[in-house]
mmCIF file of C-alpha atoms in Angstrom:
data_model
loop_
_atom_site.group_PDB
_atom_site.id
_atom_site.type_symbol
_atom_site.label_atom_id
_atom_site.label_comp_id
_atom_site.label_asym_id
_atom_site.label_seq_id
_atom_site.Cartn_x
_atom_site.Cartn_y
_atom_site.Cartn_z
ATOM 1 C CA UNK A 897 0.000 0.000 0.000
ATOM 2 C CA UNK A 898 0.934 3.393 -0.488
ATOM 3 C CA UNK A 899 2.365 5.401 2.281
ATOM 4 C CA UNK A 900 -0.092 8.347 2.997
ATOM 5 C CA UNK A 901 0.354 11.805 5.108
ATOM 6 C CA UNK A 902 -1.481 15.097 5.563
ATOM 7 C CA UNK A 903 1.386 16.743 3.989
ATOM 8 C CA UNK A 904 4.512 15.892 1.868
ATOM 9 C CA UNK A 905 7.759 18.233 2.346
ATOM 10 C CA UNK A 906 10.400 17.226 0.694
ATOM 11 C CA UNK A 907 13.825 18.917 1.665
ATOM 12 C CA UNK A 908 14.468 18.582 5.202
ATOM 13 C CA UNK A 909 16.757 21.698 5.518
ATOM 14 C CA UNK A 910 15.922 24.175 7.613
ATOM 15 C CA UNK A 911 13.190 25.828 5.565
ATOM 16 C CA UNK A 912 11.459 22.231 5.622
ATOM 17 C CA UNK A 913 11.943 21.355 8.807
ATOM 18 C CA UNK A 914 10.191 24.373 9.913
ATOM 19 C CA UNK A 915 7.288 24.076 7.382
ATOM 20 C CA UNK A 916 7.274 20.773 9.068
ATOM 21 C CA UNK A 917 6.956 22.210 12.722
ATOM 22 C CA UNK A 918 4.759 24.545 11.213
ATOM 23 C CA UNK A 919 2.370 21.713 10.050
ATOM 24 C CA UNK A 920 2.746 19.738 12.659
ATOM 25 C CA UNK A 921 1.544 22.538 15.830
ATOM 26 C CA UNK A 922 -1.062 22.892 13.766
ATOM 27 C CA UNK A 923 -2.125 19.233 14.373
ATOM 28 C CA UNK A 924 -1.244 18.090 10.653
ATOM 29 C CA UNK A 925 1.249 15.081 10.158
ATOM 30 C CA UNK A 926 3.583 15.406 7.594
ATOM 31 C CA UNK A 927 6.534 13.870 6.363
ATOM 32 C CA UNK A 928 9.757 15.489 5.483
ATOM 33 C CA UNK A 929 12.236 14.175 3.034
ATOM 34 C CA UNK A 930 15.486 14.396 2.283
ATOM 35 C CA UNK A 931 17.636 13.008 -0.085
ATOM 36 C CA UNK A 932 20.612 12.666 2.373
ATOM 37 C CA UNK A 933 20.691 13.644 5.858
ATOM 38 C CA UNK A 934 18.374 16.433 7.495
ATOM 39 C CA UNK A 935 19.929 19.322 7.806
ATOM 40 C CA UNK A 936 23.315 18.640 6.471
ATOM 41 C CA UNK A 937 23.487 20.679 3.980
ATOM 42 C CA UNK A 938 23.791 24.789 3.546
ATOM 43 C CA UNK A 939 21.487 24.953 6.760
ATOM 44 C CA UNK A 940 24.312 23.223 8.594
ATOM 45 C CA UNK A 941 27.039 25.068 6.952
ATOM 46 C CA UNK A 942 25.791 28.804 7.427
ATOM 47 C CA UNK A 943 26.886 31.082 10.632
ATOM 48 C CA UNK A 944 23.187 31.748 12.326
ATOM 49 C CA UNK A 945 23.272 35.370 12.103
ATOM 50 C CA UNK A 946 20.101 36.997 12.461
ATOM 51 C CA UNK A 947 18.723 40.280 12.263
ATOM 52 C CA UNK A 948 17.525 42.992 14.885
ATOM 53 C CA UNK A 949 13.859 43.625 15.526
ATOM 54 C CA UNK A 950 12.011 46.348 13.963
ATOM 55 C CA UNK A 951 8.758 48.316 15.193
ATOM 56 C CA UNK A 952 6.615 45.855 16.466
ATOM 57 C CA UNK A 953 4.168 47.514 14.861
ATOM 58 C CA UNK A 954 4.155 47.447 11.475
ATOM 59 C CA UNK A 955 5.988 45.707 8.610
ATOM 60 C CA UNK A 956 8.516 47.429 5.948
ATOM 61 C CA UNK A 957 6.944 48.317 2.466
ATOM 62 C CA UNK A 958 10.068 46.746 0.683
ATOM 63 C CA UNK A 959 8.904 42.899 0.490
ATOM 64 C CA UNK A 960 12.302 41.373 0.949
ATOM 65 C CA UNK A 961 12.689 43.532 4.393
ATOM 66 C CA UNK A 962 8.820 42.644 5.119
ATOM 67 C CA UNK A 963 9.979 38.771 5.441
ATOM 68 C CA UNK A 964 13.126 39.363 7.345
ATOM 69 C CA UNK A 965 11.394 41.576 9.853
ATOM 70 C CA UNK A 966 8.524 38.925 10.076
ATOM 71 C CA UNK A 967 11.056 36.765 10.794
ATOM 72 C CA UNK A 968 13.152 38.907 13.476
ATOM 73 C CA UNK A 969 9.600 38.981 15.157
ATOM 74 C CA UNK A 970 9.065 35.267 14.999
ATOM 75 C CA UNK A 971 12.668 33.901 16.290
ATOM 76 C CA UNK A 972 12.787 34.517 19.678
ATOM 77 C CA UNK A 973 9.289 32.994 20.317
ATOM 78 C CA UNK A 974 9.893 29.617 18.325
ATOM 79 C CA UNK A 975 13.283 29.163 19.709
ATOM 80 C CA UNK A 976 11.972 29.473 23.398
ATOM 81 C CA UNK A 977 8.710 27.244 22.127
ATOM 82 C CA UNK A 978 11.163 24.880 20.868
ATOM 83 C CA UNK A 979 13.583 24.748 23.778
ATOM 84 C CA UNK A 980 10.891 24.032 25.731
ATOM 85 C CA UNK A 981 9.437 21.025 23.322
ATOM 86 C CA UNK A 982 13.015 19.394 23.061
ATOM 87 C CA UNK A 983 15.256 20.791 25.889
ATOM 88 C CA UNK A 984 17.382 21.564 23.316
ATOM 89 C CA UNK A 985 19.066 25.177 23.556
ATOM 90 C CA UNK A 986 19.094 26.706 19.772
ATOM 91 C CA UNK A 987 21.298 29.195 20.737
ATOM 92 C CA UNK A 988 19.253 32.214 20.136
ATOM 93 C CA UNK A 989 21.337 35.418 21.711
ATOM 94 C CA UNK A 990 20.519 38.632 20.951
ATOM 95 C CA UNK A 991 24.330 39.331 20.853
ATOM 96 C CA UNK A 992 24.615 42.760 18.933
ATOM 97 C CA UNK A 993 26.533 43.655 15.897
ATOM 98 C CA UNK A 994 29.093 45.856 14.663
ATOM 99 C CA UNK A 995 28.731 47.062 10.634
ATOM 100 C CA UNK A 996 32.276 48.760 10.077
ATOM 101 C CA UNK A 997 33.295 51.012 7.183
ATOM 102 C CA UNK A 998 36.960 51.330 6.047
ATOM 103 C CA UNK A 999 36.501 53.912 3.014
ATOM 104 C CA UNK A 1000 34.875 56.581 2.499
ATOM 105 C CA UNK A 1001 32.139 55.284 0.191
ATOM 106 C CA UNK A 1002 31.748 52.148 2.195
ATOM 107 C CA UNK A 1003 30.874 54.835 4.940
ATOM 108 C CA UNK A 1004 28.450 56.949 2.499
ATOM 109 C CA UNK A 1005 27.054 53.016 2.052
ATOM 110 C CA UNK A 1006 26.413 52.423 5.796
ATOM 111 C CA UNK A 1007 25.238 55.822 6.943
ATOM 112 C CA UNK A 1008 22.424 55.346 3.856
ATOM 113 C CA UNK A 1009 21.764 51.776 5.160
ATOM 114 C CA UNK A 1010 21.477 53.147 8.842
ATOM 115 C CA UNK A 1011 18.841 55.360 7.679
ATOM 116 C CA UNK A 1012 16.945 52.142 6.195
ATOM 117 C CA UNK A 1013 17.532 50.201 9.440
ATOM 118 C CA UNK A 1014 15.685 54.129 11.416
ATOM 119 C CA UNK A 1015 12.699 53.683 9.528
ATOM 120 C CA UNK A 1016 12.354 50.323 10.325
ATOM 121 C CA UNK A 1017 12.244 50.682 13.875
ATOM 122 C CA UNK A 1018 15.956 48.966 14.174
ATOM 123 C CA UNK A 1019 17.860 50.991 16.770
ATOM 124 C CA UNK A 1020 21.778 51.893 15.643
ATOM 125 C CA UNK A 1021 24.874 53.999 17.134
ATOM 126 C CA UNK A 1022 27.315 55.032 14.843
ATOM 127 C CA UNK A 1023 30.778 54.888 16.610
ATOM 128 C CA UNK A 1024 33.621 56.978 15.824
ATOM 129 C CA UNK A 1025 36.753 54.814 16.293
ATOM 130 C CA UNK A 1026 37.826 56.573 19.357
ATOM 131 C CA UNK A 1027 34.171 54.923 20.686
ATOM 132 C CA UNK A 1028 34.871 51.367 19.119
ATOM 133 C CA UNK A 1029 36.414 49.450 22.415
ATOM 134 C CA UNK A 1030 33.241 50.771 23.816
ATOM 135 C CA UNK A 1031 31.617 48.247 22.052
ATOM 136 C CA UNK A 1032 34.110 45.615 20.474
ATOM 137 C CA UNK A 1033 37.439 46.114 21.885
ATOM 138 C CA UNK A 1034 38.697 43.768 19.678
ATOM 139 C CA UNK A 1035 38.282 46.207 16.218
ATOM 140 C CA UNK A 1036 40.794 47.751 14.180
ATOM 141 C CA UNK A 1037 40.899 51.237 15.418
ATOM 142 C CA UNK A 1038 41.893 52.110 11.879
ATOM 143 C CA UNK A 1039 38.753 51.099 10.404
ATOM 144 C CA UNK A 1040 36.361 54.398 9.837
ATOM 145 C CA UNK A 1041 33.221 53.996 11.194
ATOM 146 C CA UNK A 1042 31.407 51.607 12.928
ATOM 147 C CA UNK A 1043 27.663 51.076 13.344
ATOM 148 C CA UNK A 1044 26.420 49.464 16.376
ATOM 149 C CA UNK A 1045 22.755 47.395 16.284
ATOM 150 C CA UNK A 1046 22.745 46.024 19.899
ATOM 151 C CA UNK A 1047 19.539 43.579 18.812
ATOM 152 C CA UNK A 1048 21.833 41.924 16.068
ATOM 153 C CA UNK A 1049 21.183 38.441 17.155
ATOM 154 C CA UNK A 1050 22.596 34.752 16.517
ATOM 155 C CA UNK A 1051 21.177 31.307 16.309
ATOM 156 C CA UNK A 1052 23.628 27.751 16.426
ATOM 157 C CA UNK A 1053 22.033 26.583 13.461
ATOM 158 C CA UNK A 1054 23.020 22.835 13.973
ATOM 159 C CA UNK A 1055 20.925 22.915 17.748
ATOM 160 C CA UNK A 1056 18.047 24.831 16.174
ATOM 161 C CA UNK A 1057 17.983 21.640 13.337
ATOM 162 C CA UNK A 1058 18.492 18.934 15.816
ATOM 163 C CA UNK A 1059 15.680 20.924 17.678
ATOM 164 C CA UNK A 1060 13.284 21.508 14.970
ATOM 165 C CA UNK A 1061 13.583 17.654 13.869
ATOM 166 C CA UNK A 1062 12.860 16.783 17.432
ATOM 167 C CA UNK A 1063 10.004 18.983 18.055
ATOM 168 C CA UNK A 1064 7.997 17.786 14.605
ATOM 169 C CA UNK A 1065 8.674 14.214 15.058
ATOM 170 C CA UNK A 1066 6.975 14.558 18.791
ATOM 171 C CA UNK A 1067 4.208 16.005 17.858
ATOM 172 C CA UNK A 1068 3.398 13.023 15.065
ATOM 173 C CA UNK A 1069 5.866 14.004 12.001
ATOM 174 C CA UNK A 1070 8.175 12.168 10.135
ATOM 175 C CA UNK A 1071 11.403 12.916 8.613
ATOM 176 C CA UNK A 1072 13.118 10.333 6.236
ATOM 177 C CA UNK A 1073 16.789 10.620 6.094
ATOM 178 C CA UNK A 1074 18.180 9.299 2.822
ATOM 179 C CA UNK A 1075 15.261 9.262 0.558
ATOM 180 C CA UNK A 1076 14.910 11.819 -1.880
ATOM 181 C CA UNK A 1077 12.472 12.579 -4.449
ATOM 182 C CA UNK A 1078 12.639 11.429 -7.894
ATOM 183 C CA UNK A 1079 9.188 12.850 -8.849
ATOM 184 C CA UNK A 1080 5.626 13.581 -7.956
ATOM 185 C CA UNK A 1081 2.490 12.129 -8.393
ATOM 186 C CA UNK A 1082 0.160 14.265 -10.228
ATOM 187 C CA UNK A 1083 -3.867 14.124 -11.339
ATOM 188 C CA UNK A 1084 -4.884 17.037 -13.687
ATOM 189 C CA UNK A 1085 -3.996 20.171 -10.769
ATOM 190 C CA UNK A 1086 -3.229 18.800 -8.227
ATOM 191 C CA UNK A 1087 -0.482 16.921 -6.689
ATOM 192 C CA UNK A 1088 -0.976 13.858 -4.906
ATOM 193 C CA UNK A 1089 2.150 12.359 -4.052
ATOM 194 C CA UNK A 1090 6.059 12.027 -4.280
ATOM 195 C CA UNK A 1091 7.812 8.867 -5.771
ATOM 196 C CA UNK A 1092 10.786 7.903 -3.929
ATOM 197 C CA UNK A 1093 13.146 4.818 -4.109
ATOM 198 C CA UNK A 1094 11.444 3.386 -1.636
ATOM 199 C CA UNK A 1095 8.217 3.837 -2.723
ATOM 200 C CA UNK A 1096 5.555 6.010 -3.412
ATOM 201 C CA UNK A 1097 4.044 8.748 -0.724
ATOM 202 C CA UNK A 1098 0.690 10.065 -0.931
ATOM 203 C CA UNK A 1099 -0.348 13.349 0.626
ATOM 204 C CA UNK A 1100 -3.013 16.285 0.600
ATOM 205 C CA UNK A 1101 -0.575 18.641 0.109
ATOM 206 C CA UNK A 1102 3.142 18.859 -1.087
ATOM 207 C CA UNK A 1103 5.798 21.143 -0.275
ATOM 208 C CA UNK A 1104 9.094 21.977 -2.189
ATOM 209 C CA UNK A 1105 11.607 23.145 0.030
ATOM 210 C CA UNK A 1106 14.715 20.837 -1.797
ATOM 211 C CA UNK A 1107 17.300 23.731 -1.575
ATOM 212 C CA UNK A 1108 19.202 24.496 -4.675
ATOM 213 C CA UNK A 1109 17.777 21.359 -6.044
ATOM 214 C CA UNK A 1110 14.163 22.431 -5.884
ATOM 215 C CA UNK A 1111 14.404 24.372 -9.423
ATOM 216 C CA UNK A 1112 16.116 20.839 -10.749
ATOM 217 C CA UNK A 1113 12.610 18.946 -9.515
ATOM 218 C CA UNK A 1114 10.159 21.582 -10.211
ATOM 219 C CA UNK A 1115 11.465 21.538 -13.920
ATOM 220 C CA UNK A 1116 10.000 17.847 -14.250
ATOM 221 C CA UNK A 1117 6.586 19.458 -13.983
ATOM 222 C CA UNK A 1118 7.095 21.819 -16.267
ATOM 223 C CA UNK A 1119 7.300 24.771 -13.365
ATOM 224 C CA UNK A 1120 9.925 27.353 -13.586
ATOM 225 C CA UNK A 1121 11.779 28.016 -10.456
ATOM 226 C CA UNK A 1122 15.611 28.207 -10.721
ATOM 227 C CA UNK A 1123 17.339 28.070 -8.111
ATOM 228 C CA UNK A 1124 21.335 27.517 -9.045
ATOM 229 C CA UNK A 1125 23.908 26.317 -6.495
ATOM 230 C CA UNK A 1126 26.004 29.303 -4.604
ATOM 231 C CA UNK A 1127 28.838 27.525 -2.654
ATOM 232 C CA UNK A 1128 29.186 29.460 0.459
ATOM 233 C CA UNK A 1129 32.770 28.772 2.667
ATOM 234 C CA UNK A 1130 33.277 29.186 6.213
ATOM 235 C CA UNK A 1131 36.095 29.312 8.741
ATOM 236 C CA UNK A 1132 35.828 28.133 12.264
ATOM 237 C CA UNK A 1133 38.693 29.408 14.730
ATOM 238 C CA UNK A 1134 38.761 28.215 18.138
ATOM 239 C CA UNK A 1135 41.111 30.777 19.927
ATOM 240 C CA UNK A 1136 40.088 28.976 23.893
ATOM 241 C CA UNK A 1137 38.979 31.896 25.298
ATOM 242 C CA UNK A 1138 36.306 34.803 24.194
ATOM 243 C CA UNK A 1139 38.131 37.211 22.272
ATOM 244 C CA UNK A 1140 34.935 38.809 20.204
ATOM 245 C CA UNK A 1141 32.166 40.266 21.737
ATOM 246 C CA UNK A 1142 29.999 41.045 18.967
ATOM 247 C CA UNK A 1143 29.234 39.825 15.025
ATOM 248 C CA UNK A 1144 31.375 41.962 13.242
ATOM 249 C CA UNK A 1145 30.056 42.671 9.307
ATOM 250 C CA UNK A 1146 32.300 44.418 6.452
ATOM 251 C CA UNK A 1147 30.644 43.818 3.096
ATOM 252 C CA UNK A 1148 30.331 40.293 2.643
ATOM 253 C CA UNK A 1149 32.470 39.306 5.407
ATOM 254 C CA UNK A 1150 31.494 38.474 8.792
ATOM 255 C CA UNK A 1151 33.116 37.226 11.740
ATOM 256 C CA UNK A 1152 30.082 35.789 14.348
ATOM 257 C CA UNK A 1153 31.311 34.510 17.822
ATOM 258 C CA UNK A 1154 29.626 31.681 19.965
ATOM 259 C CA UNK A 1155 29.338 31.530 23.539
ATOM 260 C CA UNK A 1156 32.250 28.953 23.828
ATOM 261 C CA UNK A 1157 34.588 31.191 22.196
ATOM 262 C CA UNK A 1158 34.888 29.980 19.118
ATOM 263 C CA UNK A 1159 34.462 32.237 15.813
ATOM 264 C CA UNK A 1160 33.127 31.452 12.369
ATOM 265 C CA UNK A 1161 34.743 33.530 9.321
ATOM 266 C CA UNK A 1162 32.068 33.995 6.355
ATOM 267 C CA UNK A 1163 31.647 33.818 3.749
ATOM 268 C CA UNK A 1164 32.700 32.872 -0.035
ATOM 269 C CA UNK A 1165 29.947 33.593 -2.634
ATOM 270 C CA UNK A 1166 30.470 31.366 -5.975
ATOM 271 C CA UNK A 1167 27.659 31.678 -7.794
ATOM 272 C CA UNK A 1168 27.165 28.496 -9.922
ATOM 273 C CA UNK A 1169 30.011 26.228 -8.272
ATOM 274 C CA UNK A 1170 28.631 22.888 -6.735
ATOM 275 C CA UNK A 1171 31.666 21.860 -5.555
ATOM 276 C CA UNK A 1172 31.335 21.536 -1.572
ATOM 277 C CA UNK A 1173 35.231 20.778 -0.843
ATOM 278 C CA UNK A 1174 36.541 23.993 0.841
ATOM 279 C CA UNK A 1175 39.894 25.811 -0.696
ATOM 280 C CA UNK A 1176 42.872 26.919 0.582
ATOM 281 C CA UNK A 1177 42.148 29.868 -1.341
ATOM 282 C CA UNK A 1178 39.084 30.374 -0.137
ATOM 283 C CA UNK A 1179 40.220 30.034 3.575
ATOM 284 C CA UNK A 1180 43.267 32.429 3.363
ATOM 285 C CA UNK A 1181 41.189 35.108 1.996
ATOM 286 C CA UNK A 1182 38.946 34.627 4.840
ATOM 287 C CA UNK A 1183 41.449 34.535 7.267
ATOM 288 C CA UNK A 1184 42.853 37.412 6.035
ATOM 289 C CA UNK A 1185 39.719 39.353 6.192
ATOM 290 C CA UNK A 1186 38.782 38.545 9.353
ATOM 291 C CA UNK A 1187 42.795 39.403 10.772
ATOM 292 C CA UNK A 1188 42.151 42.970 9.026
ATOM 293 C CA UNK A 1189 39.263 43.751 11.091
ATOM 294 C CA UNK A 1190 40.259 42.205 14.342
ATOM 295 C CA UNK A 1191 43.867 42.086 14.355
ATOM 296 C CA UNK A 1192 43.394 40.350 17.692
ATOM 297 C CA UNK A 1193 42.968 36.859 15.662
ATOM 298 C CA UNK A 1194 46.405 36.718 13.712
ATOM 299 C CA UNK A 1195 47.317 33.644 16.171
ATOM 300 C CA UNK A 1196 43.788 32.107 16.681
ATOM 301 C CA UNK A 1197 44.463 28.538 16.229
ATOM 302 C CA UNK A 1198 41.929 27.387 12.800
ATOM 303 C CA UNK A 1199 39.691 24.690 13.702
ATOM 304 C CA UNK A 1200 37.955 23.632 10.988
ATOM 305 C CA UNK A 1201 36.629 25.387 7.766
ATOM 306 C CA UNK A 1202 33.532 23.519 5.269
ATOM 307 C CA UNK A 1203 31.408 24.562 2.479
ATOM 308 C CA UNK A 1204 27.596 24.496 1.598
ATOM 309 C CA UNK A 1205 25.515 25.233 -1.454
ATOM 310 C CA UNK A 1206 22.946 27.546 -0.924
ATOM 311 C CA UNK A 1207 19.881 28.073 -3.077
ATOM 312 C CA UNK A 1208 19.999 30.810 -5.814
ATOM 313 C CA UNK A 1209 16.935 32.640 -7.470
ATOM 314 C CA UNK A 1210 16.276 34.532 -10.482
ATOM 315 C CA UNK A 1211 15.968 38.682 -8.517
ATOM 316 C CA UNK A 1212 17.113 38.107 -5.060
ATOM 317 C CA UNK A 1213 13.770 37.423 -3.510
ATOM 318 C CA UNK A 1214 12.915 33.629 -2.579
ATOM 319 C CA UNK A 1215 9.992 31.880 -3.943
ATOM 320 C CA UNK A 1216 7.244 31.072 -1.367
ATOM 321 C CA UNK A 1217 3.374 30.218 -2.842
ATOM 322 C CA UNK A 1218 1.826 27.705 -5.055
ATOM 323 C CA UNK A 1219 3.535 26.891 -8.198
ATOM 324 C CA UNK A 1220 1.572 27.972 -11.434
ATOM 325 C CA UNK A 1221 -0.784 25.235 -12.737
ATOM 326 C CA UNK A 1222 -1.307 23.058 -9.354
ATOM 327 C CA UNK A 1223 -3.844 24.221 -6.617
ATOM 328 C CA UNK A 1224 -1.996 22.062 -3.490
ATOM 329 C CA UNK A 1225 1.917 21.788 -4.943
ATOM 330 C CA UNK A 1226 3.690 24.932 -2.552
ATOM 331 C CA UNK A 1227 6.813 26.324 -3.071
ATOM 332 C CA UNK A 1228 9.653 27.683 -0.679
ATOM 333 C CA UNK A 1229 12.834 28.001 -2.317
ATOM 334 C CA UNK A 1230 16.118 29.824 -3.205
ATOM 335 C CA UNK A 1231 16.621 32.174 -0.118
ATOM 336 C CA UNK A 1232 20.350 32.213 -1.057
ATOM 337 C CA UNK A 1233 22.205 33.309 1.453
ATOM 338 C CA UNK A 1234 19.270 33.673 4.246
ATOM 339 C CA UNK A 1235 17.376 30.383 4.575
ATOM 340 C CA UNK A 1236 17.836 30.607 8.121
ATOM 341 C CA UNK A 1237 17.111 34.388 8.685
ATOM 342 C CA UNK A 1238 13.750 33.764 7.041
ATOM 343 C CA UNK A 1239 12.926 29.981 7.655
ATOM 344 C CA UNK A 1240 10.633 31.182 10.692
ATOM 345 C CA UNK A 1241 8.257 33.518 8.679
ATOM 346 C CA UNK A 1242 8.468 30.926 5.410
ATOM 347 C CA UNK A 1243 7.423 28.081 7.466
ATOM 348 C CA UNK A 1244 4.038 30.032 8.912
ATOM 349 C CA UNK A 1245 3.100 31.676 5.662
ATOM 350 C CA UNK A 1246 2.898 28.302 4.023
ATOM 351 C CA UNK A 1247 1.283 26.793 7.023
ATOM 352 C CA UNK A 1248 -1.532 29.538 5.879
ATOM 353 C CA UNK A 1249 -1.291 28.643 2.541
ATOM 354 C CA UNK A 1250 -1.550 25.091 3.282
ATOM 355 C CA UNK A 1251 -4.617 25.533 5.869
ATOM 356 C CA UNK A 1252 -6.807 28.013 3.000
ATOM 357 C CA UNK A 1253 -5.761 30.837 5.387
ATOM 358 C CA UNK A 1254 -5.105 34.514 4.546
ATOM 359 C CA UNK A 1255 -1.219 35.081 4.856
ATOM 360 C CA UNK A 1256 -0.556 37.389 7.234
ATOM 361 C CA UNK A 1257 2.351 39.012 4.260
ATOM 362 C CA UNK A 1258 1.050 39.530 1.044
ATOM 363 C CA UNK A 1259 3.085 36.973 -1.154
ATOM 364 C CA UNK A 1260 2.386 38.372 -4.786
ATOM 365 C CA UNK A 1261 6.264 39.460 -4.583
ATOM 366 C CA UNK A 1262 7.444 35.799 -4.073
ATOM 367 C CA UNK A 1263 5.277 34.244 -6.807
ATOM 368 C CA UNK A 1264 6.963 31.602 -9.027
ATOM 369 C CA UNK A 1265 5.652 33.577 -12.088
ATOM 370 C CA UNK A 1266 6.801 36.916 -11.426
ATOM 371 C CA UNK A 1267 8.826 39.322 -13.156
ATOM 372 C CA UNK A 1268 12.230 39.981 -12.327
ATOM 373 C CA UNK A 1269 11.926 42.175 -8.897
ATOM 374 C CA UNK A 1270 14.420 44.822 -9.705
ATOM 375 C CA UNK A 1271 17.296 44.695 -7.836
ATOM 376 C CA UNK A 1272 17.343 45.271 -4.011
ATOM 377 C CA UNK A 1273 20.144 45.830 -1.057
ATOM 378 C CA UNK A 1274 19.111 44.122 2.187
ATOM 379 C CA UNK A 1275 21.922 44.675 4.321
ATOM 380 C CA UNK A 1276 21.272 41.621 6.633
ATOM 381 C CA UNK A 1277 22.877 38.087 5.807
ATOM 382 C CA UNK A 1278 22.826 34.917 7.902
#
């Protein structure tokens, strides 16, 4: 017989895994698949920075900034909800953050995304370098400007997967490590299954969360939803002892400390590489980075450094809603670099999707079909 669920997600990353807890507190039991192991992929491999919370009140007009601050909202509820579920500690700390500027236009570039982050509601100090130990003693006092956003906060993305897995199998889910999907199941609109290796899966409703290969399975229905590989690298330094008190940001480079001590170096962007094997170029241009804006870390002893493909899109803006043509086939896909940022927020707006509800965001923004979104700057990464 075939195997039958409320709800089929396939991609057990962390955007599935939380449609999954999202389903599953909603008294639904669904199953989430993965083709290899859950959450080993670019949700295991990415730092857990988050961003501050806005106004309470009210929601950005830009769409992209709508979803983050959803999710800045969202994050410190679920990870005390799921702390309490599991007993296991995701790691959420409202740490603070440092942006720094080392050029002039890099400071023209901050002081215009500072004004962004006012209208939001996001409170920030810009910190002349005289003012940096203040702070983050452990800054460059050569560097220009700094910007400091004490809500900046963090998550230890491997807890918050173990937790999330934990939490939706108690409450009646399933996740299946090490079975992919090789198609779906389909009658006229609607989607009725997924065909595995081990057999087929029936459901009411199926979910594409798959990661950069979601485009790749999508594209077997006909639906167009790229979402091409962008191999992120990371450096993990283990000095022994705290010697960063905040995330630290510079462009594309981040340095985000854990409790223990420890300090993760990000990241590489190589847009179209699905090579996961990290480089030594790679790593000395991190470590070099990193060194340049906390010369404190020349001697910090490397302890590991890794790689992860995260999921492109086609304008910068991920793809959550039904895909074109089906009435129950859902979508959540190619957040790039900020699957985790946003996995909160994506999880519950599908969970309305998925229940017939009224998403609390409007989603025409995120559609499958939509025109290019013109291009956007949303200054926090994860």
């Amino acid at each position: 017989m075939t195997e039958r669920f409320d709800a089929i997600v396939v991609g057990a990353g962390v955007v599935g895994l939380s449609i999954g807890y999202a389903l599953a507190r909603e008294g639904m039991r669904p199953l989430v698949l993965d083709r290899g192991k859950p959450g080993r992929e670019a949700s295991w491999a990415g730092a857990g920075m988050l961003p501050p919370v806005g106004d309470p009140d009210r929601l950005p007009s830009n769409p992209a900034a709508a979803l983050r601050a959803l999710s800045a909202r969202l994050y410190p509820e679920w990870a005390s909800a799921l702390y309490e579920e599991t007993g296991i500690d995701p790691g959420y700390r409202r740490s603070g953050g440092v942006d720094v500027a080392r050029t002039e236009a890099e400071d023209d570039a901050l002081r215009s995304a500072a004004g962004r982050w006012r209208a939001e509601g996001i409170a920030c100090e810009r910190l002349a370098p005289g003012d940096f130990a203040r702070v983050e003693p452990a800054l460059d006092p050569e560097l220009r400007v700094a910007y400091f956003l004490a809500d900046r906060a963090q998550v230890r993305n491997p807890r918050l997967l173990r937790a999330l897995e934990t939490a939706l199998t108690a409450r009646g889910g399933t996740v299946a490590a090490d079975r992919g999907a090789l198609g779906f199941l389909t009658e006229n609109d609607r989607a009725t299954g997924v065909r595995t290796a081990a057999g087929d899966v029936s459901a009411d409703v199926v979910v594409v969360s798959a990661g950069a290969w979601s485009g790749e399975l999508l594209a077997g229905l006909g639906v167009v939803a790229p979402t091409p590989p962008v191999k992120g690298q990371i450096v993990l330094l283990n000095p022994g002892r705290p010697l960063l008190r905040r995330i630290v940001e510079h462009g594309k480079t981040y340095l985000v400390p854990r409790d223990d001590g420890r300090i993760l170096i990000g990241a590489t962007e190589e847009e179209g590489v699905s090579d996961v094997r990290p480089t030594a170029d790679a790593y000395r241009g991190l470590f070099a980075a990193a060194v340049a804006l906390c010369p404190i870390l020349a001697d910090a002893p490397v302890e590991a450094t890794w790689a992860g493909l995260r999921p492109g899109n086609k304008d910068n803006r991920a793809y959550i809603g039904p895909a074109p043509g089906f009435r129950n086939l859902f979508v959540a896909a190619g957040h790039k670099r900020a699957g985790l940022q946003l996995s909160p927020a994506t999880a519950e707006l599908v969970a309305d999707l998925v229940l017939g509800r009224t998403p609390r965001l409007d989603l025409a923004p995120f559609r499958l079909d939509r025109d290019p979104a013109p291009a956007e700057d949303d200054v926090f990464r994860s």
